[in-house]
């Protein structure tokens, strides 16, 4: 059955007042874990949309105290995009995607019989794609994370820890100046520092553990086997046909468990 | 008109010939030495506008120096050439500008030569890379236009040079005896500040041209038409996301660099 915009949208619309400062908008975005807000007037009429990208103008243009003061005085209404691009809730996802691609925009206000009903964004499409990953689950390629959190070997440990926290990742791949993997720093590697804190001069090179690799075409069972036998929680996924190239991803024990928990997986039948 | 009066005033033909002949001599020697020097400034407009060049003299536009654009990879060759031609370099300017600019003097002849390496970096930056091979003996007409249009505090000499350029050459999408307005539009579409200053100055040129008694009615109409066409072309060019975001902030944050005369 064809999926409609109303099936994927985030119901409800989060708004801010037109005179909200950029700092206030930033707080609202962060608190609600969203990338944009609808800007509304006192009568809740929608005027425009302001995104995290728009807010970046604050940092971008604050080159001195004078421009910082100017940017701090700007309001949501000053930086919002308008008019707001809308789509009917009953339109198909394909139509929504085409509109966003054609207009080069990241989100649409969803209206149902002219009344605001929600927002559909690129993030919704991404999560949709993630949910619709193919049912086949017998290789590393099917469940690994293609995106990798990476840092250089001279990165301060405290900086790596902060980035892991901000990104919500439990490990970071350590590479040298040529991008070759040198090791992995995981949450477990950081545990010894919980009690006494981290020396600011300590680098990831001094606490990382060696990399274990696995071929992208290996089966999940092989991955699980390697993890269990080596007591590792994650493996760096490589293309064994091109061993010198940058890793293709990381597969963790969590990825395998998540695959097991996925509705429709063989473990949930 | 706001701005400096440098470059304005009576100048007899002997004095004008002195600059023009010296320029030709430098170009000849540099060409023979395989050095890429391209003229910018008043003399470039004069050389590239044989039909309307007379307006400089008619409107009181005077030469004050000889300006060149060059690539930094030929810095040493240019230093050697200028020394051989009897010029003394002001080393302080070269050091302070971190190699972006060199000034050469021949005091006894009252000659002053300015070399801008890689870019013109005043209110906005205009890069030379890949453009100095396009035209000769000056930089391309698009960059000649931008050389003047990037000056926030534009003054009368700049307006006169621009009027000459607009009367002499059509707008188009190439560089052969044509102001490559497509190139100007592309540069302005990725840099809101350059767009802001350029459009502001084009409009100033259009308005001020109407006030010169030395220009005929047809010439005033032609300047008006050329500026409107240029503005329309700049308006049509698709803008980058950064441009659109910067445009929303507008004049509230300064969009250009302050310039000190050297």
Short mmCIF file of C-alpha atoms in Angstrom, two decimals:
data_model
loop_
_atom_site.label_atom_id
_atom_site.label_comp_id
_atom_site.label_asym_id
_atom_site.label_seq_id
_atom_site.Cartn_x
_atom_site.Cartn_y
_atom_site.Cartn_z
CA UNK A 1 0.00 0.00 0.00
CA UNK A 2 1.30 3.51 -0.83
CA UNK A 3 2.56 5.32 2.24
CA UNK A 4 1.22 8.78 2.88
CA UNK A 5 2.75 11.84 4.46
CA UNK A 6 0.50 11.44 7.51
CA UNK A 7 2.01 7.99 8.11
CA UNK A 8 5.54 9.34 8.55
CA UNK A 9 5.12 12.93 9.78
CA UNK A 10 5.74 14.09 13.30
CA UNK A 11 2.26 15.03 14.51
CA UNK A 12 1.87 18.43 16.13
CA UNK A 13 3.82 21.62 15.45
CA UNK A 14 6.37 23.15 17.79
CA UNK A 15 6.50 26.92 17.55
CA UNK A 16 8.43 29.87 18.85
CA UNK A 17 7.45 33.52 18.98
CA UNK A 18 8.73 35.81 16.27
CA UNK A 19 10.67 37.90 18.79
CA UNK A 20 12.50 34.90 20.29
CA UNK A 21 16.26 35.45 20.29
CA UNK A 22 18.60 33.05 18.51
CA UNK A 23 19.72 31.80 21.91
CA UNK A 24 16.13 31.04 22.93
CA UNK A 25 15.49 29.25 19.65
CA UNK A 26 18.63 27.17 20.19
CA UNK A 27 17.37 26.08 23.62
CA UNK A 28 13.99 25.06 22.20
CA UNK A 29 15.62 23.07 19.40
CA UNK A 30 17.93 21.29 21.80
CA UNK A 31 15.31 20.56 24.44
CA UNK A 32 12.95 19.07 21.88
CA UNK A 33 15.65 17.24 19.87
CA UNK A 34 14.44 18.81 16.64
CA UNK A 35 16.09 20.72 13.82
CA UNK A 36 13.52 23.46 13.18
CA UNK A 37 10.68 25.45 14.69
CA UNK A 38 7.71 27.18 13.16
CA UNK A 39 7.75 30.91 13.93
CA UNK A 40 4.33 32.18 14.97
CA UNK A 41 2.81 35.50 15.98
CA UNK A 42 0.70 36.17 19.07
CA UNK A 43 -2.39 34.84 17.37
CA UNK A 44 -0.47 31.68 16.50
CA UNK A 45 -0.47 32.47 12.83
CA UNK A 46 2.50 30.77 11.19
CA UNK A 47 4.99 33.26 9.75
CA UNK A 48 7.99 31.19 8.78
CA UNK A 49 10.35 28.43 9.80
CA UNK A 50 13.73 28.67 11.53
CA UNK A 51 16.24 25.83 11.51
CA UNK A 52 19.47 24.94 13.22
CA UNK A 53 21.23 25.88 9.98
CA UNK A 54 19.77 29.39 10.20
CA UNK A 55 21.03 29.65 13.78
CA UNK A 56 24.56 28.86 12.63
CA UNK A 57 24.58 32.35 11.14
CA UNK A 58 25.04 33.51 14.72
CA UNK A 59 28.42 31.84 15.01
CA UNK A 60 29.31 32.42 11.38
CA UNK A 61 28.89 36.16 11.43
CA UNK A 62 30.00 36.95 14.98
CA UNK A 63 33.53 37.89 14.03
CA UNK A 64 33.93 40.58 16.69
CA UNK A 65 32.11 42.03 19.67
CA UNK A 66 30.17 44.44 17.48
CA UNK A 67 28.80 41.79 15.16
CA UNK A 68 28.20 39.45 18.10
CA UNK A 69 26.02 42.11 19.72
CA UNK A 70 24.14 42.53 16.44
CA UNK A 71 23.59 38.82 16.00
CA UNK A 72 22.46 38.48 19.62
CA UNK A 73 19.85 41.13 19.00
CA UNK A 74 18.40 39.27 16.02
CA UNK A 75 15.13 37.43 16.44
CA UNK A 76 13.58 34.34 14.93
CA UNK A 77 11.63 36.57 12.57
CA UNK A 78 14.87 38.08 11.26
CA UNK A 79 16.39 34.78 10.21
CA UNK A 80 13.38 32.61 9.45
CA UNK A 81 12.60 31.34 5.96
CA UNK A 82 9.21 32.22 4.60
CA UNK A 83 6.71 31.45 3.28
CA UNK A 84 6.53 27.97 4.78
CA UNK A 85 6.41 25.16 2.27
CA UNK A 86 3.46 22.90 2.97
CA UNK A 87 2.10 19.55 1.84
CA UNK A 88 -1.26 17.89 2.35
CA UNK A 89 -1.27 15.00 4.80
CA UNK A 90 -2.92 12.80 2.20
CA UNK A 91 -0.13 13.19 -0.36
CA UNK A 92 2.25 10.28 -0.91
CA UNK A 93 5.74 10.14 0.55
CA UNK A 94 7.11 10.09 -2.98
CA UNK A 95 5.40 13.42 -3.68
CA UNK A 96 6.79 14.86 -0.44
CA UNK A 97 10.28 13.65 -1.31
CA UNK A 98 10.06 15.16 -4.78
CA UNK A 99 8.94 18.49 -3.37
CA UNK A 100 11.82 18.58 -0.90
CA UNK A 101 14.36 17.66 -3.58
CA UNK A 102 13.01 20.15 -6.11
CA UNK A 103 12.86 23.02 -3.62
CA UNK A 104 16.10 21.98 -1.89
CA UNK A 105 14.47 22.13 1.53
CA UNK A 106 14.73 19.92 4.58
CA UNK A 107 11.16 19.88 5.87
CA UNK A 108 7.54 20.56 5.03
CA UNK A 109 4.67 21.69 7.19
CA UNK A 110 1.94 19.08 6.88
CA UNK A 111 -1.60 20.44 6.62
CA UNK A 112 -4.85 18.52 6.85
CA UNK A 113 -7.75 20.41 5.29
CA UNK A 114 -5.76 23.63 5.66
CA UNK A 115 -5.12 23.07 9.37
CA UNK A 116 -1.51 22.43 10.50
CA UNK A 117 -1.14 18.77 11.38
CA UNK A 118 2.58 18.15 11.73
CA UNK A 119 6.00 18.36 10.15
CA UNK A 120 7.77 15.91 7.87
CA UNK A 121 11.51 16.25 7.57
CA UNK A 122 14.49 14.58 5.97
CA UNK A 123 15.17 12.94 9.34
CA UNK A 124 11.81 11.19 9.09
CA UNK A 125 12.76 9.85 5.70
CA UNK A 126 16.11 8.67 7.01
CA UNK A 127 14.48 6.82 9.90
CA UNK A 128 11.98 5.43 7.45
CA UNK A 129 14.80 4.11 5.31
CA UNK A 130 16.46 2.69 8.40
CA UNK A 131 13.26 0.90 9.38
CA UNK A 132 12.83 -0.51 5.92
CA UNK A 133 16.23 -2.10 5.69
CA UNK A 134 16.09 -5.41 3.95
CA UNK A 135 14.97 -8.41 5.90
CA UNK A 136 18.00 -10.43 4.97
CA UNK A 137 20.33 -10.34 7.98
CA UNK A 138 22.94 -12.90 7.49
CA UNK A 139 26.02 -10.70 6.80
CA UNK A 140 27.94 -7.96 8.55
CA UNK A 141 27.02 -5.56 5.73
CA UNK A 142 23.36 -5.86 6.64
CA UNK A 143 23.61 -4.53 10.17
CA UNK A 144 26.89 -2.62 10.52
CA UNK A 145 26.99 1.14 10.99
CA UNK A 146 28.40 2.78 7.87
CA UNK A 147 29.08 6.01 9.72
CA UNK A 148 32.12 5.89 12.00
CA UNK A 149 33.19 8.27 14.73
CA UNK A 150 36.89 8.89 14.06
CA UNK A 151 39.68 10.83 15.70
CA UNK A 152 43.42 11.20 15.21
CA UNK A 153 45.84 9.31 17.44
CA UNK A 154 47.02 12.55 19.08
CA UNK A 155 43.51 13.59 20.12
CA UNK A 156 43.23 14.34 23.85
CA UNK A 157 41.28 11.59 25.59
CA UNK A 158 39.03 14.12 27.26
CA UNK A 159 38.08 15.54 23.87
CA UNK A 160 37.29 12.10 22.48
CA UNK A 161 35.13 11.35 25.52
CA UNK A 162 33.22 14.59 25.08
CA UNK A 163 32.58 13.86 21.41
CA UNK A 164 31.42 10.33 22.15
CA UNK A 165 28.98 11.69 24.69
CA UNK A 166 27.66 14.40 22.37
CA UNK A 167 27.27 11.99 19.47
CA UNK A 168 25.76 9.28 21.65
CA UNK A 169 28.37 6.76 20.46
CA UNK A 170 30.11 4.22 22.61
CA UNK A 171 33.37 4.05 20.71
CA UNK A 172 35.68 6.04 18.50
CA UNK A 173 38.04 4.70 15.85
CA UNK A 174 41.58 6.09 16.17
CA UNK A 175 43.43 6.68 12.88
CA UNK A 176 46.83 8.03 11.91
CA UNK A 177 47.51 10.96 9.57
CA UNK A 178 46.87 8.72 6.56
CA UNK A 179 43.55 7.45 7.86
CA UNK A 180 44.87 4.01 8.76
CA UNK A 181 43.18 2.50 11.85
CA UNK A 182 45.44 2.42 14.89
CA UNK A 183 43.00 1.34 17.57
CA UNK A 184 39.63 1.81 19.16
CA UNK A 185 38.67 3.71 22.30
CA UNK A 186 35.50 2.41 23.89
CA UNK A 187 33.55 3.30 26.98
CA UNK A 188 35.25 0.40 28.70
CA UNK A 189 38.65 1.98 28.06
CA UNK A 190 37.45 5.10 29.84
CA UNK A 191 36.15 3.34 32.91
CA UNK A 192 39.51 3.40 34.77
CA UNK A 193 39.36 7.21 34.73
CA UNK A 194 35.94 7.48 36.34
CA UNK A 195 37.34 7.52 39.84
CA UNK A 196 40.25 9.96 39.45
CA UNK A 197 39.42 11.87 36.29
CA UNK A 198 41.41 12.24 33.08
CA UNK A 199 44.74 13.99 32.78
CA UNK A 200 44.25 16.71 30.13
CA UNK A 201 47.49 15.71 28.40
CA UNK A 202 46.48 12.09 28.00
CA UNK A 203 45.82 11.15 24.36
CA UNK A 204 43.69 8.39 22.90
CA UNK A 205 46.87 6.65 21.72
CA UNK A 206 47.68 5.82 25.34
CA UNK A 207 44.40 4.13 26.18
CA UNK A 208 43.13 2.66 22.90
CA UNK A 209 42.95 -1.07 22.37
CA UNK A 210 43.96 -2.84 19.14
CA UNK A 211 41.62 -3.03 16.19
CA UNK A 212 40.03 -6.30 15.22
CA UNK A 213 38.74 -6.37 11.68
CA UNK A 214 36.13 -8.39 9.86
CA UNK A 215 35.27 -8.68 6.20
CA UNK A 216 32.10 -6.93 5.16
CA UNK A 217 30.84 -10.13 3.58
CA UNK A 218 31.31 -12.21 6.73
CA UNK A 219 28.20 -13.65 8.34
CA UNK A 220 26.72 -12.36 11.56
CA UNK A 221 27.55 -15.62 13.14
CA UNK A 222 31.23 -15.17 12.24
CA UNK A 223 31.11 -11.68 13.70
CA UNK A 224 29.53 -12.94 16.89
CA UNK A 225 32.06 -15.74 17.02
CA UNK A 226 34.99 -13.35 16.69
CA UNK A 227 33.62 -11.01 19.32
CA UNK A 228 32.97 -13.77 21.79
CA UNK A 229 36.31 -15.45 21.32
CA UNK A 230 38.27 -12.23 21.61
CA UNK A 231 36.00 -10.65 24.20
CA UNK A 232 35.50 -7.64 21.90
CA UNK A 233 32.34 -5.59 21.65
CA UNK A 234 33.01 -4.15 18.21
CA UNK A 235 34.84 -4.99 15.02
CA UNK A 236 36.07 -2.67 12.31
CA UNK A 237 34.53 -3.68 9.00
CA UNK A 238 36.94 -3.73 6.06
CA UNK A 239 36.96 -4.63 2.40
CA UNK A 240 39.50 -7.43 2.23
CA UNK A 241 39.82 -6.93 -1.52
CA UNK A 242 41.17 -3.42 -0.77
CA UNK A 243 42.80 -3.71 2.64
CA UNK A 244 44.58 -0.34 2.43
CA UNK A 245 41.36 1.65 2.02
CA UNK A 246 39.53 3.38 4.84
CA UNK A 247 37.25 1.05 6.87
CA UNK A 248 33.71 0.57 5.63
CA UNK A 249 32.05 0.70 9.03
CA UNK A 250 31.86 -0.73 12.50
CA UNK A 251 29.75 -3.57 13.74
CA UNK A 252 29.10 -3.83 17.44
CA UNK A 253 27.51 -6.35 19.70
CA UNK A 254 24.68 -3.84 20.03
CA UNK A 255 24.11 -3.91 16.27
CA UNK A 256 23.72 -7.64 16.36
CA UNK A 257 21.40 -7.52 19.35
CA UNK A 258 19.38 -4.72 17.74
CA UNK A 259 19.00 -6.87 14.67
CA UNK A 260 17.71 -9.62 16.89
CA UNK A 261 15.23 -7.26 18.49
CA UNK A 262 13.97 -5.89 15.20
CA UNK A 263 10.31 -6.68 14.53
CA UNK A 264 10.26 -9.19 11.73
CA UNK A 265 13.67 -10.64 12.50
CA UNK A 266 13.92 -14.34 12.86
CA UNK A 267 14.28 -13.91 16.62
CA UNK A 268 10.92 -12.20 16.85
CA UNK A 269 8.90 -14.61 14.78
CA UNK B 1 30.88 62.64 -4.35
CA UNK B 2 32.28 60.91 -1.27
CA UNK B 3 35.81 59.57 -1.22
CA UNK B 4 39.31 60.61 -2.10
CA UNK B 5 40.22 62.97 -4.92
CA UNK B 6 43.36 60.97 -5.76
CA UNK B 7 43.30 60.20 -9.45
CA UNK B 8 41.31 63.32 -10.32
CA UNK B 9 42.68 66.58 -11.71
CA UNK B 10 44.22 68.18 -14.76
CA UNK B 11 46.94 66.12 -16.39
CA UNK B 12 48.72 67.21 -19.55
CA UNK B 13 49.49 64.86 -22.42
CA UNK B 14 53.20 64.76 -21.55
CA UNK B 15 52.42 63.37 -18.11
CA UNK B 16 49.85 60.90 -19.48
CA UNK B 17 52.32 59.76 -22.17
CA UNK B 18 54.94 59.18 -19.49
CA UNK B 19 52.73 56.61 -17.73
CA UNK B 20 51.47 55.03 -20.96
CA UNK B 21 54.95 54.68 -22.46
CA UNK B 22 56.42 53.28 -19.26
CA UNK B 23 53.59 50.76 -19.08
CA UNK B 24 54.21 49.63 -22.65
CA UNK B 25 57.91 49.28 -21.90
CA UNK B 26 57.33 47.16 -18.78
CA UNK B 27 54.84 44.97 -20.64
CA UNK B 28 57.25 44.46 -23.53
CA UNK B 29 60.15 43.47 -21.29
CA UNK B 30 58.00 41.24 -19.06
CA UNK B 31 56.51 39.54 -22.08
CA UNK B 32 59.96 38.85 -23.48
CA UNK B 33 60.95 37.41 -20.09
CA UNK B 34 57.93 35.10 -19.91
CA UNK B 35 56.46 36.99 -16.97
CA UNK B 36 52.68 37.24 -16.75
CA UNK B 37 51.83 40.81 -15.80
CA UNK B 38 48.31 42.10 -16.44
CA UNK B 39 47.38 45.75 -16.16
CA UNK B 40 44.70 46.90 -13.74
CA UNK B 41 43.57 50.38 -12.73
CA UNK B 42 43.15 53.51 -14.85
CA UNK B 43 45.66 52.49 -17.51
CA UNK B 44 43.91 49.14 -18.03
CA UNK B 45 40.64 50.94 -18.70
CA UNK B 46 42.41 53.30 -21.08
CA UNK B 47 44.05 50.47 -23.03
CA UNK B 48 40.86 48.44 -23.20
CA UNK B 49 38.63 51.34 -24.21
CA UNK B 50 40.12 52.85 -27.39
CA UNK B 51 36.82 54.43 -28.39
CA UNK B 52 35.79 55.95 -25.08
CA UNK B 53 39.22 56.33 -23.45
CA UNK B 54 39.08 60.05 -24.18
CA UNK B 55 36.52 60.36 -21.37
CA UNK B 56 39.23 59.94 -18.75
CA UNK B 57 40.91 63.13 -19.89
CA UNK B 58 37.60 64.88 -20.61
CA UNK B 59 36.25 64.12 -17.13
CA UNK B 60 39.46 64.99 -15.29
CA UNK B 61 40.66 61.47 -14.58
CA UNK B 62 44.43 61.43 -13.99
CA UNK B 63 47.00 58.63 -13.87
CA UNK B 64 48.80 58.31 -10.57
CA UNK B 65 50.53 54.97 -10.88
CA UNK B 66 50.86 51.75 -12.86
CA UNK B 67 49.06 48.75 -11.39
CA UNK B 68 49.57 45.10 -12.24
CA UNK B 69 48.01 41.76 -11.36
CA UNK B 70 50.40 38.81 -11.18
CA UNK B 71 50.81 35.31 -9.86
CA UNK B 72 52.84 34.81 -6.67
CA UNK B 73 54.81 32.01 -8.31
CA UNK B 74 56.58 34.71 -10.39
CA UNK B 75 57.37 37.01 -7.48
CA UNK B 76 61.13 36.57 -7.75
CA UNK B 77 61.15 37.09 -11.52
CA UNK B 78 59.10 40.26 -11.15
CA UNK B 79 61.43 41.60 -8.43
CA UNK B 80 64.39 40.95 -10.71
CA UNK B 81 62.66 42.57 -13.68
CA UNK B 82 61.67 45.70 -11.79
CA UNK B 83 65.17 46.07 -10.34
CA UNK B 84 66.62 45.75 -13.82
CA UNK B 85 64.25 48.49 -14.97
CA UNK B 86 65.63 50.82 -12.31
CA UNK B 87 62.85 50.54 -9.73
CA UNK B 88 63.38 50.36 -5.98
CA UNK B 89 61.09 48.10 -3.98
CA UNK B 90 59.37 49.17 -0.79
CA UNK B 91 60.13 45.96 1.09
CA UNK B 92 57.93 46.91 4.04
CA UNK B 93 54.77 46.70 1.93
CA UNK B 94 55.72 43.25 0.66
CA UNK B 95 56.41 41.99 4.19
CA UNK B 96 53.36 43.58 5.82
CA UNK B 97 51.09 42.27 3.07
CA UNK B 98 52.66 38.82 3.48
CA UNK B 99 53.64 38.76 -0.17
CA UNK B 100 50.27 39.83 -1.52
CA UNK B 101 51.49 43.20 -2.76
CA UNK B 102 54.69 44.86 -3.95
CA UNK B 103 55.34 48.55 -4.52
CA UNK B 104 58.15 49.78 -6.75
CA UNK B 105 59.29 53.37 -7.06
CA UNK B 106 61.36 55.32 -9.54
CA UNK B 107 61.35 58.67 -7.69
CA UNK B 108 63.41 60.63 -10.21
CA UNK B 109 60.82 59.83 -12.90
CA UNK B 110 57.82 60.20 -10.62
CA UNK B 111 56.76 56.64 -11.30
CA UNK B 112 55.09 54.26 -8.90
CA UNK B 113 54.25 50.65 -9.74
CA UNK B 114 51.92 48.46 -7.68
CA UNK B 115 51.84 44.68 -8.14
CA UNK B 116 48.95 42.69 -6.65
CA UNK B 117 49.79 39.02 -6.33
CA UNK B 118 47.09 36.35 -6.63
CA UNK B 119 44.23 38.66 -5.74
CA UNK B 120 42.90 42.11 -5.19
CA UNK B 121 42.11 42.23 -1.50
CA UNK B 122 40.40 45.47 -0.57
CA UNK B 123 36.74 45.69 0.48
CA UNK B 124 36.22 42.25 -1.07
CA UNK B 125 38.59 39.68 -2.52
CA UNK B 126 38.88 39.16 -6.27
CA UNK B 127 41.10 36.17 -7.10
CA UNK B 128 43.26 36.01 -10.22
CA UNK B 129 43.79 32.25 -10.40
CA UNK B 130 43.12 31.04 -13.92
CA UNK B 131 42.09 34.49 -15.09
CA UNK B 132 45.34 36.24 -16.00
CA UNK B 133 45.75 34.06 -19.09
CA UNK B 134 42.30 35.04 -20.35
CA UNK B 135 43.01 38.55 -21.62
CA UNK B 136 45.92 40.77 -22.49
CA UNK B 137 47.39 43.26 -21.67
CA UNK B 138 44.87 43.77 -18.85
CA UNK B 139 42.93 41.48 -16.55
CA UNK B 140 39.63 40.35 -18.11
CA UNK B 141 36.88 42.93 -18.43
CA UNK B 142 34.73 41.15 -15.82
CA UNK B 143 37.51 41.56 -13.25
CA UNK B 144 38.07 45.16 -14.38
CA UNK B 145 34.43 45.84 -13.60
CA UNK B 146 34.69 44.07 -10.24
CA UNK B 147 37.92 45.93 -9.43
CA UNK B 148 35.86 49.10 -9.31
CA UNK B 149 32.56 47.69 -8.08
CA UNK B 150 34.09 46.08 -4.96
CA UNK B 151 35.02 49.48 -3.51
CA UNK B 152 32.44 50.41 -0.86
CA UNK B 153 33.51 54.07 -0.73
CA UNK B 154 33.57 54.36 -4.49
CA UNK B 155 34.83 57.70 -5.79
CA UNK B 156 34.60 59.69 -8.98
CA UNK B 157 37.62 58.19 -10.75
CA UNK B 158 36.15 54.72 -10.29
CA UNK B 159 32.79 55.87 -11.62
CA UNK B 160 34.44 57.38 -14.72
CA UNK B 161 36.41 54.21 -15.46
CA UNK B 162 33.26 52.11 -15.09
CA UNK B 163 31.26 54.38 -17.39
CA UNK B 164 33.95 54.01 -20.05
CA UNK B 165 33.94 50.26 -19.70
CA UNK B 166 30.15 50.01 -19.96
CA UNK B 167 30.06 52.25 -23.03
CA UNK B 168 32.86 50.41 -24.82
CA UNK B 169 31.95 46.78 -24.23
CA UNK B 170 28.79 44.67 -24.37
CA UNK B 171 27.74 42.30 -21.59
CA UNK B 172 27.95 38.60 -22.39
CA UNK B 173 28.95 35.15 -21.23
CA UNK B 174 32.54 35.16 -22.48
CA UNK B 175 35.67 37.32 -22.17
CA UNK B 176 36.45 38.31 -25.77
CA UNK B 177 36.09 42.11 -25.82
CA UNK B 178 33.01 41.46 -23.68
CA UNK B 179 32.24 42.02 -20.02
CA UNK B 180 31.68 38.45 -18.87
CA UNK B 181 28.70 39.25 -16.71
CA UNK B 182 28.13 35.54 -16.17
CA UNK B 183 31.46 35.42 -14.34
CA UNK B 184 30.47 38.47 -12.27
CA UNK B 185 27.09 36.91 -11.48
CA UNK B 186 28.70 33.62 -10.43
CA UNK B 187 31.09 35.35 -8.04
CA UNK B 188 28.32 37.52 -6.60
CA UNK B 189 25.94 34.58 -6.18
CA UNK B 190 28.22 32.86 -3.71
CA UNK B 191 29.25 35.97 -1.77
CA UNK B 192 26.43 38.15 -0.52
CA UNK B 193 28.83 40.90 0.54
CA UNK B 194 30.33 41.20 -2.93
CA UNK B 195 26.82 41.15 -4.41
CA UNK B 196 25.72 43.88 -1.98
CA UNK B 197 28.60 46.21 -2.83
CA UNK B 198 28.56 45.49 -6.56
CA UNK B 199 24.83 46.08 -6.98
CA UNK B 200 25.02 49.19 -4.80
CA UNK B 201 27.83 50.64 -6.93
CA UNK B 202 26.31 49.70 -10.28
CA UNK B 203 23.24 51.66 -9.24
CA UNK B 204 25.46 54.58 -8.20
CA UNK B 205 27.19 54.53 -11.58
CA UNK B 206 23.83 54.49 -13.35
CA UNK B 207 22.58 57.50 -11.39
CA UNK B 208 25.83 59.51 -11.46
CA UNK B 209 26.32 58.98 -15.19
CA UNK B 210 23.18 60.99 -15.80
CA UNK B 211 24.83 64.03 -14.19
CA UNK B 212 27.90 64.33 -16.46
CA UNK B 213 27.52 67.17 -18.98
CA UNK B 214 30.37 65.66 -20.99
CA UNK B 215 28.28 62.58 -21.81
CA UNK B 216 25.75 62.68 -24.64
CA UNK B 217 22.13 61.68 -24.12
CA UNK B 218 22.78 58.45 -26.03
CA UNK B 219 25.74 57.62 -23.85
CA UNK B 220 23.70 58.22 -20.69
CA UNK B 221 20.98 55.96 -22.03
CA UNK B 222 23.53 53.29 -22.88
CA UNK B 223 25.02 53.36 -19.37
CA UNK B 224 21.51 53.18 -17.90
CA UNK B 225 20.66 50.21 -20.09
CA UNK B 226 23.94 48.35 -19.44
CA UNK B 227 23.62 48.75 -15.66
CA UNK B 228 20.03 47.56 -15.65
CA UNK B 229 20.97 44.53 -17.75
CA UNK B 230 23.89 43.74 -15.43
CA UNK B 231 21.69 44.03 -12.33
CA UNK B 232 19.06 41.80 -13.91
CA UNK B 233 21.70 39.17 -14.70
CA UNK B 234 23.02 39.26 -11.14
CA UNK B 235 19.46 38.93 -9.88
CA UNK B 236 18.78 35.89 -12.08
CA UNK B 237 21.80 33.89 -10.95
CA UNK B 238 20.80 31.16 -8.46
CA UNK B 239 22.18 31.93 -5.03
CA UNK B 240 23.91 29.55 -2.62
CA UNK B 241 22.39 28.63 0.73
CA UNK B 242 25.09 30.65 2.48
CA UNK B 243 24.22 33.66 0.31
CA UNK B 244 20.54 33.40 1.18
CA UNK B 245 21.27 33.07 4.88
CA UNK B 246 23.66 36.02 4.81
CA UNK B 247 21.07 38.05 2.90
CA UNK B 248 18.59 37.62 5.75
CA UNK B 249 21.01 39.30 8.13
CA UNK B 250 21.63 42.03 5.58
CA UNK B 251 23.32 45.32 6.37
CA UNK B 252 22.94 44.81 10.11
CA UNK B 253 26.37 43.17 10.11
CA UNK B 254 29.17 44.81 8.13
CA UNK B 255 29.64 43.02 4.83
CA UNK B 256 33.01 44.41 3.71
CA UNK B 257 36.51 45.09 4.96
CA UNK B 258 37.71 48.58 5.77
CA UNK B 259 40.56 49.64 3.50
CA UNK B 260 43.56 51.79 4.28
CA UNK B 261 45.27 53.69 1.48
CA UNK B 262 48.89 52.62 0.93
#
